[in-house]
Coordinates of C-alpha atoms in Angstrom, one line a residue:
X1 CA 39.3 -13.0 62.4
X2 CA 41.4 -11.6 64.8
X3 CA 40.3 -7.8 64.0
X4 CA 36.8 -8.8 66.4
X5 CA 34.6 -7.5 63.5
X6 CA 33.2 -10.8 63.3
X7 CA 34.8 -11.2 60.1
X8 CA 34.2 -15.1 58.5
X9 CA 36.4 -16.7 55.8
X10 CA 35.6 -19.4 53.2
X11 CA 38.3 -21.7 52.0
X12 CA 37.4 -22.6 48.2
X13 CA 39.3 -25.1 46.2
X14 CA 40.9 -27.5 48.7
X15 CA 43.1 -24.3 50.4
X16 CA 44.6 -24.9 53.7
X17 CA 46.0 -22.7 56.5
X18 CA 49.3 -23.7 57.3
X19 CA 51.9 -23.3 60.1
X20 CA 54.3 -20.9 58.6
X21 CA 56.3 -18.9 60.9
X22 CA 59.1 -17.9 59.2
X23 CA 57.2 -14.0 58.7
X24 CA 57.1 -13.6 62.3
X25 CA 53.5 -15.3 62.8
X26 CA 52.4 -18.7 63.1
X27 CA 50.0 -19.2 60.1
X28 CA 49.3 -18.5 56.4
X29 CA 46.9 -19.1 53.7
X30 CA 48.5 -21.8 51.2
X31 CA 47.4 -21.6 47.3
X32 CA 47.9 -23.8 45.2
X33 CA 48.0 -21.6 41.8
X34 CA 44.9 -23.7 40.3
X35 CA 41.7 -23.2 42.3
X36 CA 42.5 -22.1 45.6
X37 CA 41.6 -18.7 47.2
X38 CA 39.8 -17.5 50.3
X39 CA 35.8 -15.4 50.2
X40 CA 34.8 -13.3 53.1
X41 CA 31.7 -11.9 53.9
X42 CA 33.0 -8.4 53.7
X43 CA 30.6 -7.9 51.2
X44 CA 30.6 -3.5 51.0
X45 CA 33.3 -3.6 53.1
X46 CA 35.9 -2.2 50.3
X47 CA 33.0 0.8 49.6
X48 CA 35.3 3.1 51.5
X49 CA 37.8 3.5 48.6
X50 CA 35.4 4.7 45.9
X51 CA 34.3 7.3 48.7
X52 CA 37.1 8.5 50.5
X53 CA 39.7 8.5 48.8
X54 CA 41.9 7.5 51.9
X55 CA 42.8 3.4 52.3
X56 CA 45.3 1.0 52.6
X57 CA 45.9 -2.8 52.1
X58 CA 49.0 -4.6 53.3
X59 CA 50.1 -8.2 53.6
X60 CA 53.3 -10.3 53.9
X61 CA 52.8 -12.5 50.4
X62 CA 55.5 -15.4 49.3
X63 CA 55.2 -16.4 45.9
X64 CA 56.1 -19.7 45.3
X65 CA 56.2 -20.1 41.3
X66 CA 58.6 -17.4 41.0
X67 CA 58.8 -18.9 36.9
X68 CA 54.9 -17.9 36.1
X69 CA 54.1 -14.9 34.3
X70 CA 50.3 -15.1 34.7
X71 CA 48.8 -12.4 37.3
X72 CA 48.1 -13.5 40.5
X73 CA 45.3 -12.5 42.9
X74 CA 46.6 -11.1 46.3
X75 CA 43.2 -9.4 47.5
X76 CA 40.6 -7.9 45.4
X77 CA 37.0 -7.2 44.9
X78 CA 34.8 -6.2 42.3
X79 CA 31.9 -3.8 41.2
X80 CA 28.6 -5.6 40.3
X81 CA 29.3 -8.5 38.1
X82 CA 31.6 -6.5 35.5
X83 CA 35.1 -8.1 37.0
X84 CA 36.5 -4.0 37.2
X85 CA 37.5 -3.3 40.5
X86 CA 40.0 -3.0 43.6
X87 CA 42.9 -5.4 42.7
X88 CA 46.2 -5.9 44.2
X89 CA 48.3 -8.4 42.3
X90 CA 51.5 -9.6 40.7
X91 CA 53.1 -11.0 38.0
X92 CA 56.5 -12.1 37.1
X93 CA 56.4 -10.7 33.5
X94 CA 59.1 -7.9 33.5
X95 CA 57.0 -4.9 32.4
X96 CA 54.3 -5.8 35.7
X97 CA 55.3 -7.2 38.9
X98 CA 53.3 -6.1 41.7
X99 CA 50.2 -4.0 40.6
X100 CA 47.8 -2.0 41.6
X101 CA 44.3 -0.5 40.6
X102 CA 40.2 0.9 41.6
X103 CA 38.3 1.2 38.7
X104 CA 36.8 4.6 37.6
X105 CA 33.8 2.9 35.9
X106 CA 32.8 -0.7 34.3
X107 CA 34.8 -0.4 31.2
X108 CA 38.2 -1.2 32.0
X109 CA 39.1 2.9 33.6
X110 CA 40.8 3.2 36.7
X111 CA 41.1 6.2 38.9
X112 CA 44.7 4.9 39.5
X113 CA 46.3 1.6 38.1
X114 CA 49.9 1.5 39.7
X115 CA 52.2 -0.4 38.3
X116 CA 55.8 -1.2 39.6
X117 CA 57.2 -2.5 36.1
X118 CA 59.8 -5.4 36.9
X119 CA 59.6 -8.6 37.8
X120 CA 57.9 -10.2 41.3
X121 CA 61.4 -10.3 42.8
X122 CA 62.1 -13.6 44.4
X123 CA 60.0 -16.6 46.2
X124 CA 61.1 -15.3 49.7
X125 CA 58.6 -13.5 51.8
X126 CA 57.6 -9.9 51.1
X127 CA 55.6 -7.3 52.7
X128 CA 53.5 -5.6 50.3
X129 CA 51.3 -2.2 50.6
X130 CA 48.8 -0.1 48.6
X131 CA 48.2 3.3 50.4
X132 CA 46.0 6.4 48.9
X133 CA 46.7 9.3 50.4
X134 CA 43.7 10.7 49.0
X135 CA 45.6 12.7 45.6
X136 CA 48.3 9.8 45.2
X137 CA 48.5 5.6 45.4
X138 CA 51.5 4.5 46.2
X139 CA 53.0 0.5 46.1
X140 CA 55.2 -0.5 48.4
X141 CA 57.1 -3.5 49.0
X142 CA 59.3 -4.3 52.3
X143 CA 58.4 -0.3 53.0
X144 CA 60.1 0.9 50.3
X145 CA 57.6 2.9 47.4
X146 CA 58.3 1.1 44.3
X147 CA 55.6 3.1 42.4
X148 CA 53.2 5.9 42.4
X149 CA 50.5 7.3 40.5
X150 CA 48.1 10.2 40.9
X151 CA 44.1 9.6 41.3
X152 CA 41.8 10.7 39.0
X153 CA 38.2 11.4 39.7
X154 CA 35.6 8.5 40.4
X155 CA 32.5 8.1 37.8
X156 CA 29.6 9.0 39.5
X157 CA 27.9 6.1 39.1
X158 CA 30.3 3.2 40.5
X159 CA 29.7 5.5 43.7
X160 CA 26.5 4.1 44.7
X161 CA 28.2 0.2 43.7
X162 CA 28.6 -2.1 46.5
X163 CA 31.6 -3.5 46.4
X164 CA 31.2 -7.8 45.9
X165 CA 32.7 -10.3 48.2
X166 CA 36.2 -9.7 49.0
X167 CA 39.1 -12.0 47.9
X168 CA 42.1 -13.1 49.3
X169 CA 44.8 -15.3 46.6
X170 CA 42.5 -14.3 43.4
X171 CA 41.2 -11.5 42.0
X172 CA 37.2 -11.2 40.4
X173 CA 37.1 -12.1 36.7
X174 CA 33.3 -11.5 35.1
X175 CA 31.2 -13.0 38.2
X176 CA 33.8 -15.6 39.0
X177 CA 37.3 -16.0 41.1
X178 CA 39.8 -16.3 38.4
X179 CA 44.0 -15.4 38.9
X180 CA 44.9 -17.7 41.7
X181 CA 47.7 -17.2 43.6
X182 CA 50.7 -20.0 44.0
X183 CA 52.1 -18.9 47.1
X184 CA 51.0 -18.3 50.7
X185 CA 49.3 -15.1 52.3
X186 CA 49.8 -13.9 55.6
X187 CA 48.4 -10.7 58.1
X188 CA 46.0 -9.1 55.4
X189 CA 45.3 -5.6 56.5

């Protein structure tokens, strides 16, 4: 964690860090697409979006089976054990590509589901953003907005939810990682 919040990481399913420095670092996470993705303890951590309003998550992501149309995980976490909650992700079907969305409640609402509605574009490294202004999410991709969406109103109840672990390379599916990302992810913000 080089943020100094004391921060820790667990790598599940055989994941590696790998020296990658064609991004401008020296490292990334590498996933495999079948198992691997990375915990944190950040457990809460995500609370500020269902509060206020005001948040952003970047990262520079490489997709590496550019042929799949199955969603991928980039970072997400979820409320309680229902699965619904703060997902960025991508797929390569046509009407999807990279996504966005916080859920209003438990049953499959969002506040704002942002949806840029073409293909991922290519296995070569992108940098990827979801930013609320507080009235608006926006997506963005090599700083460019690719799609926006207006935010509706949070249900009162998924205010007092903590937020569960956050994920890096998967996304939360009932109480368990699910989505896994083949590619590598680097700089999460």
């Amino acid at each position: 964690d080089l943020s100094g919040h004391s921060i820790t990481t667990t790598l599940n399913g055989g994941m590696s860090i790998v020296s990658d420095a064609t991004n401008g670092g020296s490292k990334a996470f590498a996933f495999d697409g079948t198992d691997d993705y990375v915990s944190t303890n950040m457990q809460g951590e995500l609370d500020f979006f269902q509060r206020k309003g005001v948040w952003s998550v970047a990262a520079w992501v490489k997709c590496d089976d550019g042929g799949s149309t199955a969603s991928q995980g980039l970072v997400a976490t979820s409320l309680g054990d229902t699965g619904y909650g703060f997902n960025l992700w991508m797929s390569n079907s046509t009407s999807e590509g990279l996504r966005g969305n916080v859920p209003k409640n438990t049953s499959n609402q969002y506040i704002t589901n942002v949806n840029e509605g073409s293909a991922w574009p290519d296995s070569n490294w992108l940098h990827v953003a979801f930013v609320s202004d507080g009235t608006t999410a926006t997506l963005y991709r090599d700083g460019t907005s690719i799609a926006t969406q207006a935010l509706g109103s949070l249900a009162t109840a998924n205010q007092q939810q903590t937020a569960n672990v956050l994920l890096f390379g998967a996304y939360h599916s009932s109480s368990s990682a699910a989505g896994f990302l083949d590619g590598r992810i680097d700089d999460i913000r």
